[in-house]
DNA sequence: TAGGCCATCTGGTCCT
DNA sequence: AGGACCAGATGGCCTA
């Protein structure tokens, strides 16, 4: 399997490329619709009062309504019900993960990978997509600047890349976005370490001269 | 055989 | 009550 020469790789144009990814029926209407993102430490799992209604508590009306309607169930019936619920929950969870994987596949579909049968792992897909978008944004910026003026652009704080707070955007040598740098997963633990894999390449004309495409990951 | 990746199950939490 | 989301646990498969 010969790796694509740098700069000759073209984005795979598939049916997925032409259609925006369709959110599944079970998806949230909007990304992040689940109110606020979890706190840095994750959602409060130690809220023991939740059951008593301490944290959020069931509405009193609801509580008052409970009771009388339900007859006590036998252990067997309860066990049966629990198993049934668990099974349904497992099915839903499986479905949810399948949807998630479908979304990842769709993402892989619009990323330039090669050889074609090389499937990026989940984490590789996310990292590459992130860095690829970042690099394309930089390329657009360069194109923009070269159109209006010859000077070498110094990415300003705050523009299209403003979301990458804290990153040294003016440093072309540091292609990784801060997000990629963050955490224990170093960007260097990427495709470069996978002998069988070749790093996909965006059109060479989009790459700033000093950049090696392997920097994407 | 160890380590990486993945699918699945499971229980907890939050939301509707 | 039930669904969605999440993270931990577990076991299977594959590769170096």
Coordinates of C-alpha atoms (C1' of nucleotides) in Angstrom, one line a residue:
Chain A
X1 CA 0.0 0.0 0.0
X2 CA 1.8 3.1 -1.2
X3 CA 1.1 6.2 0.8
X4 CA -0.3 9.1 -1.0
X5 CA 2.4 11.6 -1.9
X6 CA 2.0 14.7 0.2
X7 CA -0.3 17.2 -1.2
X8 CA -2.0 14.9 -3.7
X9 CA -4.6 13.6 -1.5
X10 CA -8.0 14.8 -2.2
X11 CA -11.0 14.8 0.1
X12 CA -13.2 11.9 -0.4
X13 CA -16.3 13.1 -1.9
X14 CA -19.0 10.7 -1.0
X15 CA -22.7 11.0 -0.6
X16 CA -21.9 11.9 3.0
X17 CA -19.8 14.8 1.8
X18 CA -22.7 16.2 -0.1
X19 CA -25.2 15.9 2.7
X20 CA -24.8 17.3 6.1
X21 CA -24.8 14.7 8.7
X22 CA -28.3 13.9 9.6
X23 CA -29.0 13.9 13.3
X24 CA -30.6 10.8 14.6
X25 CA -34.1 10.9 15.9
X26 CA -32.8 10.4 19.4
X27 CA -30.4 13.2 19.1
X28 CA -30.8 16.3 21.0
X29 CA -32.5 19.1 19.0
X30 CA -29.4 21.1 19.3
X31 CA -25.9 20.3 20.3
X32 CA -25.5 20.9 23.9
X33 CA -29.1 21.0 24.5
X34 CA -28.4 19.1 27.7
X35 CA -28.4 22.4 29.5
X36 CA -25.0 23.2 30.9
X37 CA -21.9 21.1 30.2
X38 CA -20.8 18.9 33.0
X39 CA -18.6 20.6 35.5
X40 CA -14.9 20.0 35.2
X41 CA -15.3 17.3 37.8
X42 CA -18.2 15.8 35.9
X43 CA -21.7 15.8 37.0
X44 CA -22.4 15.7 40.7
X45 CA -22.7 12.1 41.3
X46 CA -22.5 12.4 45.0
X47 CA -25.8 14.1 45.3
X48 CA -27.3 11.6 47.7
X49 CA -30.3 13.7 48.4
X50 CA -31.5 13.4 44.9
X51 CA -33.6 10.5 45.8
X52 CA -35.2 12.4 48.6
X53 CA -35.7 15.3 46.3
X54 CA -32.9 17.3 47.8
X55 CA -31.1 18.3 44.7
X56 CA -33.9 18.6 42.3
X57 CA -36.7 16.9 44.0
X58 CA -39.9 15.6 42.4
X59 CA -42.7 18.1 42.3
X60 CA -44.9 17.8 45.3
X61 CA -48.0 17.3 43.3
X62 CA -46.4 14.3 41.6
X63 CA -45.4 12.8 44.9
X64 CA -48.8 13.3 46.4
X65 CA -50.3 11.6 43.4
X66 CA -48.2 8.6 43.9
X67 CA -49.1 5.9 46.2
X68 CA -52.6 4.5 46.3
X69 CA -52.7 3.5 42.6
X70 CA -49.9 1.0 42.7
X71 CA -50.4 -2.3 44.4
X72 CA -47.4 -4.0 45.9
X73 CA -45.8 -6.3 43.4
X74 CA -44.4 -9.7 44.2
X75 CA -40.7 -10.2 44.2
X76 CA -41.0 -12.3 41.1
X77 CA -42.9 -9.6 39.3
X78 CA -40.5 -6.9 40.4
X79 CA -37.5 -9.0 39.3
X80 CA -39.2 -9.6 36.0
X81 CA -39.9 -5.9 35.6
X82 CA -36.3 -5.0 36.5
X83 CA -34.9 -7.4 34.0
X84 CA -37.3 -6.2 31.3
X85 CA -36.3 -2.6 32.0
X86 CA -32.6 -3.5 32.0
X87 CA -32.9 -5.2 28.7
X88 CA -34.7 -2.3 27.1
X89 CA -32.1 0.1 28.5
X90 CA -29.4 -2.1 27.1
X91 CA -31.0 -2.0 23.7
X92 CA -31.3 1.7 23.8
X93 CA -27.7 2.1 24.9
X94 CA -26.6 -0.2 22.1
X95 CA -28.6 1.9 19.7
X96 CA -27.1 5.1 21.0
X97 CA -23.6 3.8 20.6
X98 CA -24.4 2.7 17.1
X99 CA -25.6 6.2 16.3
X100 CA -22.5 7.6 17.8
X101 CA -20.4 5.2 15.7
X102 CA -22.4 6.2 12.6
X103 CA -21.6 9.8 13.3
X104 CA -17.9 8.9 13.6
X105 CA -18.1 7.0 10.3
X106 CA -19.7 10.0 8.7
X107 CA -16.9 12.1 10.0
X108 CA -14.3 9.7 8.7
X109 CA -16.1 9.9 5.4
X110 CA -15.3 13.6 5.0
X111 CA -11.8 13.4 6.2
X112 CA -9.0 12.7 3.7
X113 CA -7.6 9.4 4.8
X114 CA -5.4 7.0 2.9
X115 CA -4.9 4.3 2.1
X116 CA -8.7 4.1 1.7
X117 CA -9.0 1.0 3.8
X118 CA -7.1 2.5 6.7
X119 CA -9.7 3.2 9.3
X120 CA -8.9 5.8 11.9
X121 CA -9.6 4.9 15.4
X122 CA -12.2 6.9 17.3
X123 CA -9.7 9.1 19.1
X124 CA -7.6 9.5 15.9
X125 CA -10.7 10.6 14.0
X126 CA -11.6 13.2 16.6
X127 CA -8.1 14.5 16.9
X128 CA -7.6 14.6 13.2
X129 CA -10.9 16.3 12.5
X130 CA -10.1 18.9 15.1
X131 CA -6.6 19.6 13.8
X132 CA -7.8 19.5 10.2
X133 CA -10.5 22.0 10.7
X134 CA -8.0 24.2 12.6
X135 CA -5.5 24.0 9.7
X136 CA -8.1 24.7 7.1
X137 CA -9.1 27.7 9.0
X138 CA -5.6 28.9 9.0
X139 CA -5.4 28.2 5.3
X140 CA -8.4 30.3 4.7
X141 CA -6.9 33.1 6.8
X142 CA -3.7 32.9 4.7
X143 CA -5.7 33.0 1.5
X144 CA -7.6 35.9 2.8
X145 CA -4.6 37.9 3.7
X146 CA -2.7 37.2 0.5
X147 CA -5.7 38.4 -1.4
X148 CA -5.8 41.8 0.4
X149 CA -2.1 42.2 1.1
X150 CA 1.2 40.5 0.7
X151 CA 2.2 40.6 4.3
X152 CA 2.5 37.4 6.3
X153 CA -0.5 37.1 8.5
X154 CA -0.1 36.9 12.2
X155 CA -3.2 35.2 13.5
X156 CA -4.9 37.7 15.7
X157 CA -6.4 36.8 19.1
X158 CA -10.1 36.5 18.8
X159 CA -11.1 36.1 15.1
X160 CA -12.2 32.9 13.6
X161 CA -9.8 31.1 15.8
X162 CA -10.8 33.0 18.9
X163 CA -12.2 29.9 20.4
X164 CA -8.8 28.5 20.8
X165 CA -8.1 30.5 23.8
X166 CA -4.7 30.6 25.3
X167 CA -3.1 29.1 22.2
X168 CA -0.1 30.8 20.6
X169 CA -1.8 31.3 17.4
X170 CA 1.0 33.3 16.0
X171 CA 3.3 30.4 16.2
X172 CA 3.2 28.4 13.0
X173 CA 5.5 25.9 14.4
X174 CA 2.9 24.9 16.8
X175 CA 0.2 23.5 14.7
X176 CA -1.6 21.7 17.3
X177 CA -4.5 23.5 18.8
X178 CA -4.4 24.0 22.5
X179 CA -7.1 21.4 22.9
X180 CA -4.9 18.8 21.3
X181 CA -2.1 19.7 23.6
X182 CA -4.3 19.5 26.6
X183 CA -4.8 16.3 28.6
X184 CA -2.8 13.2 28.8
X185 CA -3.3 12.3 25.2
X186 CA -0.4 13.9 23.5
X187 CA -0.8 14.7 19.9
X188 CA 2.4 13.0 19.3
X189 CA 0.8 9.7 20.2
X190 CA -0.8 9.8 16.8
X191 CA -0.8 8.2 13.5
X192 CA 2.9 8.8 13.2
X193 CA 3.4 5.9 15.6
X194 CA 1.3 3.6 13.5
X195 CA 3.5 2.2 10.8
X196 CA 0.7 0.9 8.8
X197 CA -1.1 4.2 8.7
X198 CA -0.4 7.1 6.6
X199 CA -1.3 10.6 7.6
X200 CA -3.9 12.0 5.3
X201 CA -2.9 15.2 3.6
X202 CA -4.8 18.3 2.6
X203 CA -4.1 20.0 -0.6
X204 CA -0.5 21.2 -0.5
X205 CA -1.5 24.6 -1.6
X206 CA -3.4 25.0 1.6
X207 CA -0.5 24.2 3.8
X208 CA 1.7 26.9 5.1
X209 CA 5.1 26.2 3.8
X210 CA 6.9 25.2 6.9
X211 CA 4.3 22.6 7.8
X212 CA 4.6 18.9 7.5
X213 CA 1.3 17.2 7.2
X214 CA 2.2 14.8 9.9
X215 CA 1.7 17.8 12.2
X216 CA -2.0 17.3 11.8
X217 CA -2.1 14.6 14.3
Chain B
dT1 C1' 1.7 -12.6 25.7
dA2 C1' 0.9 -7.7 26.5
dG3 C1' -1.4 -3.8 25.0
dG4 C1' -4.7 -1.3 22.2
dC5 C1' -9.3 -0.9 20.5
dC6 C1' -13.9 -2.0 20.6
dA7 C1' -18.7 -3.5 21.8
dT8 C1' -21.6 -4.4 25.3
dC9 C1' -23.6 -4.5 29.9
dT10 C1' -24.5 -2.0 34.0
dG11 C1' -25.8 1.3 37.6
dG12 C1' -26.0 6.1 38.6
dT13 C1' -27.7 10.7 37.4
dC14 C1' -30.4 14.1 35.2
dC15 C1' -34.3 15.5 32.5
dT16 C1' -39.0 15.4 30.6
Chain C
dA1 C1' -41.9 6.3 35.0
dG2 C1' -39.0 6.2 31.4
dG3 C1' -35.5 7.9 28.3
dA4 C1' -30.8 10.0 27.5
dC5 C1' -26.3 10.4 28.9
dC6 C1' -22.2 8.9 31.2
dA7 C1' -18.4 6.3 33.0
dG8 C1' -16.6 1.9 34.9
dA9 C1' -16.1 -3.0 34.1
dT10 C1' -15.6 -6.9 31.3
dG11 C1' -14.4 -9.8 27.6
dG12 C1' -13.2 -10.6 22.6
dC13 C1' -10.3 -9.6 18.7
dC14 C1' -6.1 -8.2 16.6
dT15 C1' -1.2 -7.0 16.2
dA16 C1' 3.6 -6.4 17.5

